[in-house]
mmCIF file of C-alpha atoms and ligand atoms in Angstrom:
data_model
loop_
_atom_site.group_PDB
_atom_site.id
_atom_site.type_symbol
_atom_site.label_atom_id
_atom_site.label_comp_id
_atom_site.label_asym_id
_atom_site.label_seq_id
_atom_site.Cartn_x
_atom_site.Cartn_y
_atom_site.Cartn_z
ATOM 1 C CA UNK A 158 -9.885 68.779 10.431
ATOM 2 C CA UNK A 159 -9.129 65.628 12.344
ATOM 3 C CA UNK A 160 -10.497 62.437 13.799
ATOM 4 C CA UNK A 161 -11.824 62.811 17.325
ATOM 5 C CA UNK A 162 -10.554 59.666 19.090
ATOM 6 C CA UNK A 163 -12.542 58.531 22.106
ATOM 7 C CA UNK A 164 -10.832 55.729 24.010
ATOM 8 C CA UNK A 165 -14.152 54.764 25.546
ATOM 9 C CA UNK A 166 -17.840 55.410 24.988
ATOM 10 C CA UNK A 167 -17.944 57.379 28.285
ATOM 11 C CA UNK A 168 -16.402 60.339 26.477
ATOM 12 C CA UNK A 169 -19.108 60.369 23.820
ATOM 13 C CA UNK A 170 -20.690 63.843 23.759
ATOM 14 C CA UNK A 171 -22.990 64.135 20.737
ATOM 15 C CA UNK A 172 -25.416 61.242 20.452
ATOM 16 C CA UNK A 173 -27.116 62.040 17.169
ATOM 17 C CA UNK A 174 -25.285 61.314 13.945
ATOM 18 C CA UNK A 175 -26.092 61.099 10.253
ATOM 19 C CA UNK A 176 -24.263 57.778 10.006
ATOM 20 C CA UNK A 177 -22.922 55.241 12.488
ATOM 21 C CA UNK A 178 -20.299 52.857 11.126
ATOM 22 C CA UNK A 179 -19.766 49.606 13.026
ATOM 23 C CA UNK A 180 -16.239 48.262 12.577
ATOM 24 C CA UNK A 181 -12.898 49.976 12.022
ATOM 25 C CA UNK A 182 -11.276 47.777 9.384
ATOM 26 C CA UNK A 183 -10.731 48.686 5.735
ATOM 27 C CA UNK A 184 -14.486 48.815 5.005
ATOM 28 C CA UNK A 185 -15.380 50.853 8.087
ATOM 29 C CA UNK A 186 -12.554 53.348 7.580
ATOM 30 C CA UNK A 187 -13.438 53.805 3.926
ATOM 31 C CA UNK A 188 -17.112 54.263 4.862
ATOM 32 C CA UNK A 189 -16.248 56.886 7.482
ATOM 33 C CA UNK A 190 -13.822 58.770 5.218
ATOM 34 C CA UNK A 191 -16.355 58.889 2.400
ATOM 35 C CA UNK A 192 -19.215 59.939 4.697
ATOM 36 C CA UNK A 193 -17.031 62.739 6.119
ATOM 37 C CA UNK A 194 -15.966 63.767 2.608
ATOM 38 C CA UNK A 195 -19.662 64.056 1.699
ATOM 39 C CA UNK A 196 -20.359 66.274 4.700
ATOM 40 C CA UNK A 197 -22.127 63.700 6.888
ATOM 41 C CA UNK A 198 -21.671 63.578 10.678
ATOM 42 C CA UNK A 199 -20.152 60.184 11.389
ATOM 43 C CA UNK A 200 -19.453 58.040 14.416
ATOM 44 C CA UNK A 201 -17.286 54.953 13.919
ATOM 45 C CA UNK A 202 -17.545 52.268 16.616
ATOM 46 C CA UNK A 203 -14.652 49.801 16.896
ATOM 47 C CA UNK A 204 -14.733 47.134 19.584
ATOM 48 C CA UNK A 205 -10.959 46.685 19.686
ATOM 49 C CA UNK A 206 -8.457 49.102 21.174
ATOM 50 C CA UNK A 207 -6.978 49.625 17.704
ATOM 51 C CA UNK A 208 -8.269 50.271 14.193
ATOM 52 C CA UNK A 209 -7.389 47.948 11.312
ATOM 53 C CA UNK A 210 -9.314 44.692 11.719
ATOM 54 C CA UNK A 211 -7.737 41.862 9.735
ATOM 55 C CA UNK A 212 -4.947 44.148 8.540
ATOM 56 C CA UNK A 213 -3.504 43.748 12.039
ATOM 57 C CA UNK A 214 -3.246 39.988 11.594
ATOM 58 C CA UNK A 215 -1.851 40.095 8.044
ATOM 59 C CA UNK A 216 1.847 39.383 8.272
ATOM 60 C CA UNK A 217 2.437 38.801 4.580
ATOM 61 C CA UNK A 218 3.252 41.509 2.007
ATOM 62 C CA UNK A 219 0.282 43.261 0.433
ATOM 63 C CA UNK A 220 0.929 43.684 -3.259
ATOM 64 C CA UNK A 221 -2.541 43.493 -4.771
ATOM 65 C CA UNK A 222 -4.273 46.598 -3.402
ATOM 66 C CA UNK A 223 -3.928 49.080 -6.232
ATOM 67 C CA UNK A 224 -1.995 52.234 -5.402
ATOM 68 C CA UNK A 225 0.306 50.951 -2.681
ATOM 69 C CA UNK A 226 2.497 47.964 -1.766
ATOM 70 C CA UNK A 227 3.319 47.290 1.879
ATOM 71 C CA UNK A 228 5.410 44.802 3.848
ATOM 72 C CA UNK A 229 2.393 43.737 5.927
ATOM 73 C CA UNK A 230 -1.150 44.684 6.880
ATOM 74 C CA UNK A 231 -0.171 46.927 9.790
ATOM 75 C CA UNK A 232 1.846 49.153 7.457
ATOM 76 C CA UNK A 233 -1.199 49.527 5.187
ATOM 77 C CA UNK A 234 -3.387 50.156 8.228
ATOM 78 C CA UNK A 235 -1.060 53.014 9.239
ATOM 79 C CA UNK A 236 -1.422 54.555 5.786
ATOM 80 C CA UNK A 237 -5.229 54.237 5.975
ATOM 81 C CA UNK A 238 -5.359 55.856 9.426
ATOM 82 C CA UNK A 239 -2.967 58.682 8.458
ATOM 83 C CA UNK A 240 -5.199 59.445 5.493
ATOM 84 C CA UNK A 241 -8.403 59.183 7.544
ATOM 85 C CA UNK A 242 -6.969 61.737 9.986
ATOM 86 C CA UNK A 243 -7.413 64.384 7.272
ATOM 87 C CA UNK A 244 -11.182 64.029 7.698
ATOM 88 C CA UNK A 245 -13.474 65.014 10.517
ATOM 89 C CA UNK A 246 -15.387 62.281 12.328
ATOM 90 C CA UNK A 247 -15.690 60.622 15.729
ATOM 91 C CA UNK A 248 -14.127 57.261 16.480
ATOM 92 C CA UNK A 249 -14.975 55.335 19.592
ATOM 93 C CA UNK A 250 -12.481 52.561 20.351
ATOM 94 C CA UNK A 251 -13.173 49.733 22.837
ATOM 95 C CA UNK A 252 -16.856 50.185 21.950
ATOM 96 C CA UNK A 253 -18.898 47.184 23.031
ATOM 97 C CA UNK A 254 -22.412 47.091 21.563
ATOM 98 C CA UNK A 255 -25.046 45.680 23.896
ATOM 99 C CA UNK A 256 -28.151 46.156 21.840
ATOM 100 C CA UNK A 257 -28.785 47.237 18.322
ATOM 101 C CA UNK A 258 -32.220 48.416 17.179
ATOM 102 C CA UNK A 259 -31.866 48.608 13.424
ATOM 103 C CA UNK A 260 -35.463 49.643 12.752
ATOM 104 C CA UNK A 261 -34.997 52.761 14.915
ATOM 105 C CA UNK A 262 -31.277 53.136 14.061
ATOM 106 C CA UNK A 263 -30.388 53.140 17.742
ATOM 107 C CA UNK A 264 -27.401 51.487 19.365
ATOM 108 C CA UNK A 265 -27.077 50.887 23.085
ATOM 109 C CA UNK A 266 -23.461 50.729 24.180
ATOM 110 C CA UNK A 267 -22.052 48.674 27.010
ATOM 111 C CA UNK A 268 -21.879 51.675 29.361
ATOM 112 C CA UNK A 269 -25.574 52.464 28.902
ATOM 113 C CA UNK A 270 -25.062 55.276 26.354
ATOM 114 C CA UNK A 271 -27.466 55.339 23.412
ATOM 115 C CA UNK A 272 -26.466 56.668 20.012
ATOM 116 C CA UNK A 273 -28.765 57.395 17.058
ATOM 117 C CA UNK A 274 -28.279 57.909 13.350
ATOM 118 C CA UNK A 275 -30.247 58.207 10.157
ATOM 119 C CA UNK A 276 -28.273 55.388 8.587
ATOM 120 C CA UNK A 277 -25.983 52.616 9.804
ATOM 121 C CA UNK A 278 -23.152 50.887 7.934
ATOM 122 C CA UNK A 279 -22.354 47.416 9.264
ATOM 123 C CA UNK A 280 -18.660 46.730 8.607
ATOM 124 C CA UNK A 281 -17.875 44.235 11.369
ATOM 125 C CA UNK A 282 -15.821 41.887 9.159
ATOM 126 C CA UNK A 283 -14.981 38.311 10.013
ATOM 127 C CA UNK A 284 -13.151 36.365 12.721
ATOM 128 C CA UNK A 285 -11.061 33.196 12.493
ATOM 129 C CA UNK A 286 -13.129 30.057 12.941
ATOM 130 C CA UNK A 287 -12.198 28.058 16.012
ATOM 131 C CA UNK A 288 -11.929 24.294 16.423
ATOM 132 C CA UNK A 289 -13.979 24.423 19.632
ATOM 133 C CA UNK A 290 -12.054 21.577 21.229
ATOM 134 C CA UNK A 291 -10.541 21.002 24.654
ATOM 135 C CA UNK A 292 -7.222 22.815 25.100
ATOM 136 C CA UNK A 293 -7.789 25.401 22.362
ATOM 137 C CA UNK A 294 -8.317 28.352 24.697
ATOM 138 C CA UNK A 295 -6.061 27.005 27.439
ATOM 139 C CA UNK A 296 -2.975 26.792 25.218
ATOM 140 C CA UNK A 297 -3.448 29.998 23.241
ATOM 141 C CA UNK A 298 0.040 31.550 22.946
ATOM 142 C CA UNK A 299 1.436 28.542 24.840
ATOM 143 C CA UNK A 300 2.152 26.483 21.753
ATOM 144 C CA UNK A 301 -0.878 27.496 19.725
ATOM 145 C CA UNK A 302 0.493 30.151 17.395
ATOM 146 C CA UNK A 303 -1.219 32.786 15.237
ATOM 147 C CA UNK A 304 1.002 32.903 12.178
ATOM 148 C CA UNK A 305 3.772 30.835 10.606
ATOM 149 C CA UNK A 306 5.444 33.976 9.317
ATOM 150 C CA UNK A 307 5.313 35.906 12.602
ATOM 151 C CA UNK A 308 5.744 33.105 15.158
ATOM 152 C CA UNK A 309 7.619 30.548 13.050
ATOM 153 C CA UNK A 310 10.851 30.806 15.060
ATOM 154 C CA UNK A 311 9.032 29.212 18.005
ATOM 155 C CA UNK A 312 8.806 26.015 15.926
ATOM 156 C CA UNK A 313 12.576 25.589 15.624
ATOM 157 C CA UNK A 314 13.421 21.925 16.183
ATOM 158 C CA UNK A 315 9.822 21.140 17.220
ATOM 159 C CA UNK A 316 6.920 19.088 15.856
ATOM 160 C CA UNK A 317 4.259 21.335 14.362
ATOM 161 C CA UNK A 318 0.659 20.564 13.508
ATOM 162 C CA UNK A 319 -1.282 22.721 11.044
ATOM 163 C CA UNK A 320 -5.038 22.209 10.774
ATOM 164 C CA UNK A 321 -6.929 23.094 7.601
ATOM 165 C CA UNK A 322 -7.008 22.443 3.871
ATOM 166 C CA UNK A 323 -7.088 25.879 2.222
ATOM 167 C CA UNK A 324 -4.346 28.173 0.940
ATOM 168 C CA UNK A 325 -3.650 29.644 4.367
ATOM 169 C CA UNK A 326 -3.143 26.211 5.982
ATOM 170 C CA UNK A 327 -0.870 24.935 3.200
ATOM 171 C CA UNK A 328 1.128 28.158 3.058
ATOM 172 C CA UNK A 329 1.711 28.055 6.818
ATOM 173 C CA UNK A 330 2.722 24.372 6.687
ATOM 174 C CA UNK A 331 5.325 25.249 4.038
ATOM 175 C CA UNK A 332 6.628 28.214 6.059
ATOM 176 C CA UNK A 333 6.880 26.124 9.247
ATOM 177 C CA UNK A 334 8.643 23.278 7.390
ATOM 178 C CA UNK A 335 11.652 25.596 6.936
ATOM 179 C CA UNK A 336 12.158 25.719 10.713
ATOM 180 C CA UNK A 337 10.282 22.869 12.428
ATOM 181 C CA UNK A 338 11.544 19.322 12.887
ATOM 182 C CA UNK A 339 8.342 17.882 11.383
ATOM 183 C CA UNK A 340 5.046 19.338 10.177
ATOM 184 C CA UNK A 341 1.789 17.399 10.170
ATOM 185 C CA UNK A 342 -1.075 18.848 8.166
ATOM 186 C CA UNK A 343 -4.474 17.575 9.306
ATOM 187 C CA UNK A 344 -7.484 18.229 7.092
ATOM 188 C CA UNK A 345 -11.021 17.009 7.770
ATOM 189 C CA UNK A 346 -11.914 16.334 4.106
ATOM 190 C CA UNK A 347 -10.420 14.054 1.434
ATOM 191 C CA UNK A 348 -9.946 16.905 -1.074
ATOM 192 C CA UNK A 349 -8.215 20.255 -0.607
ATOM 193 C CA UNK A 350 -9.459 23.780 -1.285
ATOM 194 C CA UNK A 351 -5.863 25.043 -1.532
ATOM 195 C CA UNK A 352 -4.322 25.923 -4.874
ATOM 196 C CA UNK A 353 -2.287 23.184 -6.587
ATOM 197 C CA UNK A 354 0.956 25.125 -6.384
ATOM 198 C CA UNK A 355 0.904 24.916 -2.542
ATOM 199 C CA UNK A 356 -0.395 21.352 -2.513
ATOM 200 C CA UNK A 357 2.307 20.025 -4.807
ATOM 201 C CA UNK A 358 5.051 21.745 -2.823
ATOM 202 C CA UNK A 359 3.661 20.282 0.420
ATOM 203 C CA UNK A 360 3.398 16.775 -1.033
ATOM 204 C CA UNK A 361 7.001 16.924 -2.270
ATOM 205 C CA UNK A 362 8.292 18.253 1.060
ATOM 206 C CA UNK A 363 9.838 15.378 3.081
ATOM 207 C CA UNK A 364 9.191 17.190 6.369
ATOM 208 C CA UNK A 365 5.421 17.520 5.785
ATOM 209 C CA UNK A 366 3.066 14.634 6.524
ATOM 210 C CA UNK A 367 -0.468 15.098 5.220
ATOM 211 C CA UNK A 368 -3.392 13.459 7.022
ATOM 212 C CA UNK A 369 -6.783 13.761 5.286
ATOM 213 C CA UNK A 370 -10.240 12.978 6.721
ATOM 214 C CA UNK A 371 -8.742 13.790 10.085
ATOM 215 C CA UNK A 372 -10.148 16.024 12.805
ATOM 216 C CA UNK A 373 -8.695 17.321 16.053
ATOM 217 C CA UNK A 374 -10.339 16.011 19.213
ATOM 218 C CA UNK A 375 -8.182 17.486 21.963
ATOM 219 C CA UNK A 376 -5.068 19.603 22.392
ATOM 220 C CA UNK A 377 -3.037 18.174 25.252
ATOM 221 C CA UNK A 378 -0.240 19.389 27.486
ATOM 222 C CA UNK A 379 0.778 20.754 30.860
ATOM 223 C CA UNK A 380 2.351 24.205 30.816
ATOM 224 C CA UNK A 381 2.407 24.225 27.008
ATOM 225 C CA UNK A 382 1.045 22.130 24.166
ATOM 226 C CA UNK A 383 2.695 18.702 24.054
ATOM 227 C CA UNK A 384 0.451 16.539 21.884
ATOM 228 C CA UNK A 385 -2.777 16.454 19.915
ATOM 229 C CA UNK A 386 -5.449 13.779 19.699
ATOM 230 C CA UNK A 387 -6.546 13.210 16.118
ATOM 231 C CA UNK A 388 -9.478 11.181 14.831
ATOM 232 C CA UNK A 389 -10.158 9.666 11.415
ATOM 233 C CA UNK A 390 -13.869 8.777 11.301
ATOM 234 C CA UNK A 391 -13.511 6.918 7.980
ATOM 235 C CA UNK A 392 -10.723 4.614 9.181
ATOM 236 C CA UNK A 393 -12.276 4.721 12.686
ATOM 237 C CA UNK A 394 -8.828 5.479 14.100
ATOM 238 C CA UNK A 395 -7.788 7.746 16.934
ATOM 239 C CA UNK A 396 -4.158 8.625 17.560
ATOM 240 C CA UNK A 397 -2.174 10.972 19.764
ATOM 241 C CA UNK A 398 0.740 12.622 17.982
ATOM 242 C CA UNK A 399 3.464 14.740 19.564
ATOM 243 C CA UNK A 400 3.052 18.418 18.642
ATOM 244 C CA UNK A 401 4.554 21.336 20.515
ATOM 245 C CA UNK A 402 3.354 23.900 17.968
ATOM 246 C CA UNK A 403 -0.240 24.082 16.681
ATOM 247 C CA UNK A 404 -1.631 26.463 14.075
ATOM 248 C CA UNK A 405 -5.332 26.497 13.150
ATOM 249 C CA UNK A 406 -6.430 27.749 9.712
ATOM 250 C CA UNK A 407 -9.954 26.479 9.167
ATOM 251 C CA UNK A 408 -11.445 29.580 7.644
ATOM 252 C CA UNK A 409 -13.388 32.526 8.944
ATOM 253 C CA UNK A 410 -16.947 33.378 9.948
ATOM 254 C CA UNK A 411 -18.805 36.690 9.821
ATOM 255 C CA UNK A 412 -19.281 38.812 12.945
ATOM 256 C CA UNK A 413 -23.072 38.702 12.775
ATOM 257 C CA UNK A 414 -24.080 36.718 15.873
ATOM 258 C CA UNK A 415 -25.955 39.725 17.269
ATOM 259 C CA UNK A 416 -27.828 40.157 13.970
ATOM 260 C CA UNK A 417 -29.433 36.714 13.725
ATOM 261 C CA UNK A 418 -33.174 37.066 13.333
ATOM 262 C CA UNK A 419 -32.793 40.831 13.003
ATOM 263 C CA UNK A 420 -31.578 41.201 9.424
ATOM 264 C CA UNK A 421 -31.452 38.940 6.346
ATOM 265 C CA UNK A 422 -28.361 36.709 6.481
ATOM 266 C CA UNK A 423 -27.317 33.906 4.145
ATOM 267 C CA UNK A 424 -26.959 30.328 5.370
ATOM 268 C CA UNK A 425 -23.385 30.990 6.551
ATOM 269 C CA UNK A 426 -24.352 34.142 8.433
ATOM 270 C CA UNK A 427 -23.099 36.722 5.891
ATOM 271 C CA UNK A 428 -25.288 39.829 5.517
ATOM 272 C CA UNK A 429 -27.351 39.907 2.325
ATOM 273 C CA UNK A 430 -27.130 43.204 0.422
ATOM 274 C CA UNK A 431 -28.130 44.669 -2.950
ATOM 275 C CA UNK A 432 -25.836 46.422 -5.426
ATOM 276 C CA UNK A 433 -26.092 49.638 -3.340
ATOM 277 C CA UNK A 434 -24.773 47.694 -0.321
ATOM 278 C CA UNK A 435 -28.160 48.117 1.366
ATOM 279 C CA UNK A 436 -29.654 45.337 3.489
ATOM 280 C CA UNK A 437 -33.329 44.349 3.659
ATOM 281 C CA UNK A 438 -33.844 47.154 6.215
ATOM 282 C CA UNK A 439 -34.038 50.675 4.767
ATOM 283 C CA UNK A 440 -30.963 52.821 5.514
ATOM 284 C CA UNK A 441 -29.066 49.893 7.026
ATOM 285 C CA UNK A 442 -26.059 49.152 4.832
ATOM 286 C CA UNK A 443 -23.238 46.607 5.025
ATOM 287 C CA UNK A 444 -19.718 46.850 3.631
ATOM 288 C CA UNK A 445 -16.656 44.620 3.461
ATOM 289 C CA UNK A 446 -16.120 40.977 4.362
ATOM 290 C CA UNK A 447 -19.200 40.786 6.616
ATOM 291 C CA UNK A 448 -21.314 40.968 3.448
ATOM 292 C CA UNK A 449 -18.870 39.595 0.914
ATOM 293 C CA UNK A 450 -18.109 35.871 1.200
ATOM 294 C CA UNK A 451 -17.144 35.641 -2.488
ATOM 295 C CA UNK A 452 -14.379 38.243 -2.800
ATOM 296 C CA UNK A 453 -13.179 39.255 0.649
ATOM 297 C CA UNK A 454 -10.391 41.666 -0.270
ATOM 298 C CA UNK A 455 -9.141 45.051 0.843
ATOM 299 C CA UNK A 456 -10.121 46.598 -2.492
ATOM 300 C CA UNK A 457 -13.684 45.258 -2.261
ATOM 301 C CA UNK A 458 -14.017 46.406 1.366
ATOM 302 C CA UNK A 459 -12.817 49.914 0.498
ATOM 303 C CA UNK A 460 -15.107 50.058 -2.552
ATOM 304 C CA UNK A 461 -18.160 48.848 -0.673
ATOM 305 C CA UNK A 462 -17.590 51.461 2.031
ATOM 306 C CA UNK A 463 -17.526 54.171 -0.641
ATOM 307 C CA UNK A 464 -20.679 52.798 -2.285
ATOM 308 C CA UNK A 465 -22.637 52.759 0.969
ATOM 309 C CA UNK A 466 -21.537 56.308 1.847
ATOM 310 C CA UNK A 467 -22.440 57.680 -1.596
ATOM 311 C CA UNK A 468 -25.910 56.103 -1.550
ATOM 312 C CA UNK A 469 -26.584 57.350 1.985
ATOM 313 C CA UNK A 470 -25.415 60.856 1.091
ATOM 314 C CA UNK A 471 -27.606 61.107 -1.981
ATOM 315 C CA UNK A 472 -30.589 59.804 0.002
ATOM 316 C CA UNK A 473 -30.155 62.047 3.058
ATOM 317 C CA UNK A 474 -29.514 65.127 0.939
ATOM 318 C CA UNK A 475 -32.568 64.612 -1.260
HETATM 319 C C1 FAD B 622 -3.664 36.694 6.662
HETATM 320 C C2 FAD B 622 -4.503 37.521 5.732
HETATM 321 C C3 FAD B 622 -3.945 37.956 4.540
HETATM 322 C C4 FAD B 622 -4.705 38.724 3.659
HETATM 323 N N1 FAD B 622 -4.116 39.180 2.498
HETATM 324 C C5 FAD B 622 -4.822 39.983 1.671
HETATM 325 C C6 FAD B 622 -4.226 40.542 0.495
HETATM 326 O O1 FAD B 622 -3.048 40.294 0.203
HETATM 327 N N2 FAD B 622 -4.999 41.344 -0.290
HETATM 328 C C7 FAD B 622 -6.306 41.628 0.008
HETATM 329 O O2 FAD B 622 -6.938 42.383 -0.732
HETATM 330 N N3 FAD B 622 -6.899 41.118 1.105
HETATM 331 C C8 FAD B 622 -6.191 40.308 1.940
HETATM 332 N N4 FAD B 622 -6.806 39.811 3.069
HETATM 333 C C9 FAD B 622 -8.232 40.099 3.294
HETATM 334 C C10 FAD B 622 -8.437 41.526 3.785
HETATM 335 O O3 FAD B 622 -7.595 41.770 4.897
HETATM 336 C C11 FAD B 622 -9.898 41.722 4.163
HETATM 337 O O4 FAD B 622 -10.716 41.423 3.034
HETATM 338 C C12 FAD B 622 -10.215 43.165 4.611
HETATM 339 O O5 FAD B 622 -9.252 43.628 5.521
HETATM 340 C C13 FAD B 622 -11.623 43.188 5.216
HETATM 341 O O6 FAD B 622 -11.885 44.403 5.843
HETATM 342 P P1 FAD B 622 -13.260 44.633 6.635
HETATM 343 O O7 FAD B 622 -13.204 46.035 7.115
HETATM 344 O O8 FAD B 622 -14.400 44.212 5.803
HETATM 345 O O9 FAD B 622 -13.260 43.628 7.852
HETATM 346 P P2 FAD B 622 -12.210 43.416 9.132
HETATM 347 O O10 FAD B 622 -10.856 43.750 8.671
HETATM 348 O O11 FAD B 622 -12.548 42.076 9.573
HETATM 349 O O12 FAD B 622 -12.666 44.562 10.121
HETATM 350 C C14 FAD B 622 -13.834 44.471 10.894
HETATM 351 C C15 FAD B 622 -13.677 45.330 12.128
HETATM 352 O O13 FAD B 622 -14.919 45.353 12.830
HETATM 353 C C16 FAD B 622 -14.688 45.226 14.214
HETATM 354 N N5 FAD B 622 -15.893 44.697 14.860
HETATM 355 C C17 FAD B 622 -16.402 43.444 14.803
HETATM 356 N N6 FAD B 622 -17.525 43.349 15.537
HETATM 357 C C18 FAD B 622 -17.755 44.580 16.053
HETATM 358 C C19 FAD B 622 -18.761 45.116 16.905
HETATM 359 N N7 FAD B 622 -19.773 44.396 17.369
HETATM 360 N N8 FAD B 622 -18.661 46.420 17.276
HETATM 361 C C20 FAD B 622 -17.645 47.195 16.818
HETATM 362 N N9 FAD B 622 -16.648 46.733 16.021
HETATM 363 C C21 FAD B 622 -16.714 45.449 15.633
HETATM 364 C C22 FAD B 622 -13.501 44.284 14.293
HETATM 365 O O14 FAD B 622 -12.830 44.417 15.536
HETATM 366 C C23 FAD B 622 -12.652 44.786 13.125
HETATM 367 O O15 FAD B 622 -11.784 45.813 13.504
HETATM 368 C C24 FAD B 622 -6.063 39.053 3.966
HETATM 369 C C25 FAD B 622 -6.611 38.626 5.174
HETATM 370 C C26 FAD B 622 -5.851 37.873 6.054
HETATM 371 C C27 FAD B 622 -6.448 37.435 7.359
#
């Protein structure tokens, strides 16, 4: 038994499946493994070239997923994939969905191929929220970094700016303060969502300057980031501060743009489900962060995948 990896949808032979899983993160992999375990024919569609989802951008240790501790998300991803390879299902990487007809359980892929199933599990997860300001795309990887832990060395002797007010922003500001010349933390609100432990450490840190009620207007530079324009609407002040390193941590948003108006979503765009992980459309399920704004964790994602698979199996085998 093994996974049949298809690097592109062109290689897709069979078009009819019991279950199609959209997304190859923790929730999608768990869904696919459980469906295969229960004897269902499964196709997993992942839009990236690699499986793992957020595990690929987790550079911290993972100590809270029961059963295993790993140095980072990629290591856990490798364990998940090794285990999944003991089961038989199809995986299509680089799969771009053009149209999804949930009522008829039909998905049209970018290359014109159509796939069908009796049930679909939506496990498309979340993406980092962007600032949507000038310079953000232009300076990606040219001063705008992804992670304090992974890219922190680039901040040696430089001025860093971290944007956000949650745990991730504060934690990254503290990590960067060990290497950078200065760290400015800009947060759009007066109060912080971050835990007190991080906040106190940041406030006591002489290298970290905290600016509240402050938003980013533009990221400026030539070849690389050189400065950032900040705005405080309360004080009605705009200032340009030097910053050669910028890190944005302003939360995440669900990957549900293509589902607006098609399926019930909450006000933030997360998929609404019942305790069986089923959406408002019969035999359309959702698992993991895309349907779980309250406890987005690896354990929840894995559990929701198993729940969806079990419910589908009992229904299809009735
Ligand atoms: C820095 C960081 C640290 C974390 N630390 C922990 C921790 O210590 N413990 C813990 O439990 N959790 C932690 N988490 C959260 C945990 O990683 C997530 O809750 C979990 O990985 C969510 O898995 P998921 O499968 O629901 O979604 P994702 O991991 O977001 O996977 C979704 C997948 O769907 C794919 N996709 C999206 N749209 C489409 C589409 N249209 N077609 C096909 N594929 C699509 C994406 O490419 C992605 O691969 C952390 C997260 C981050 C970012």
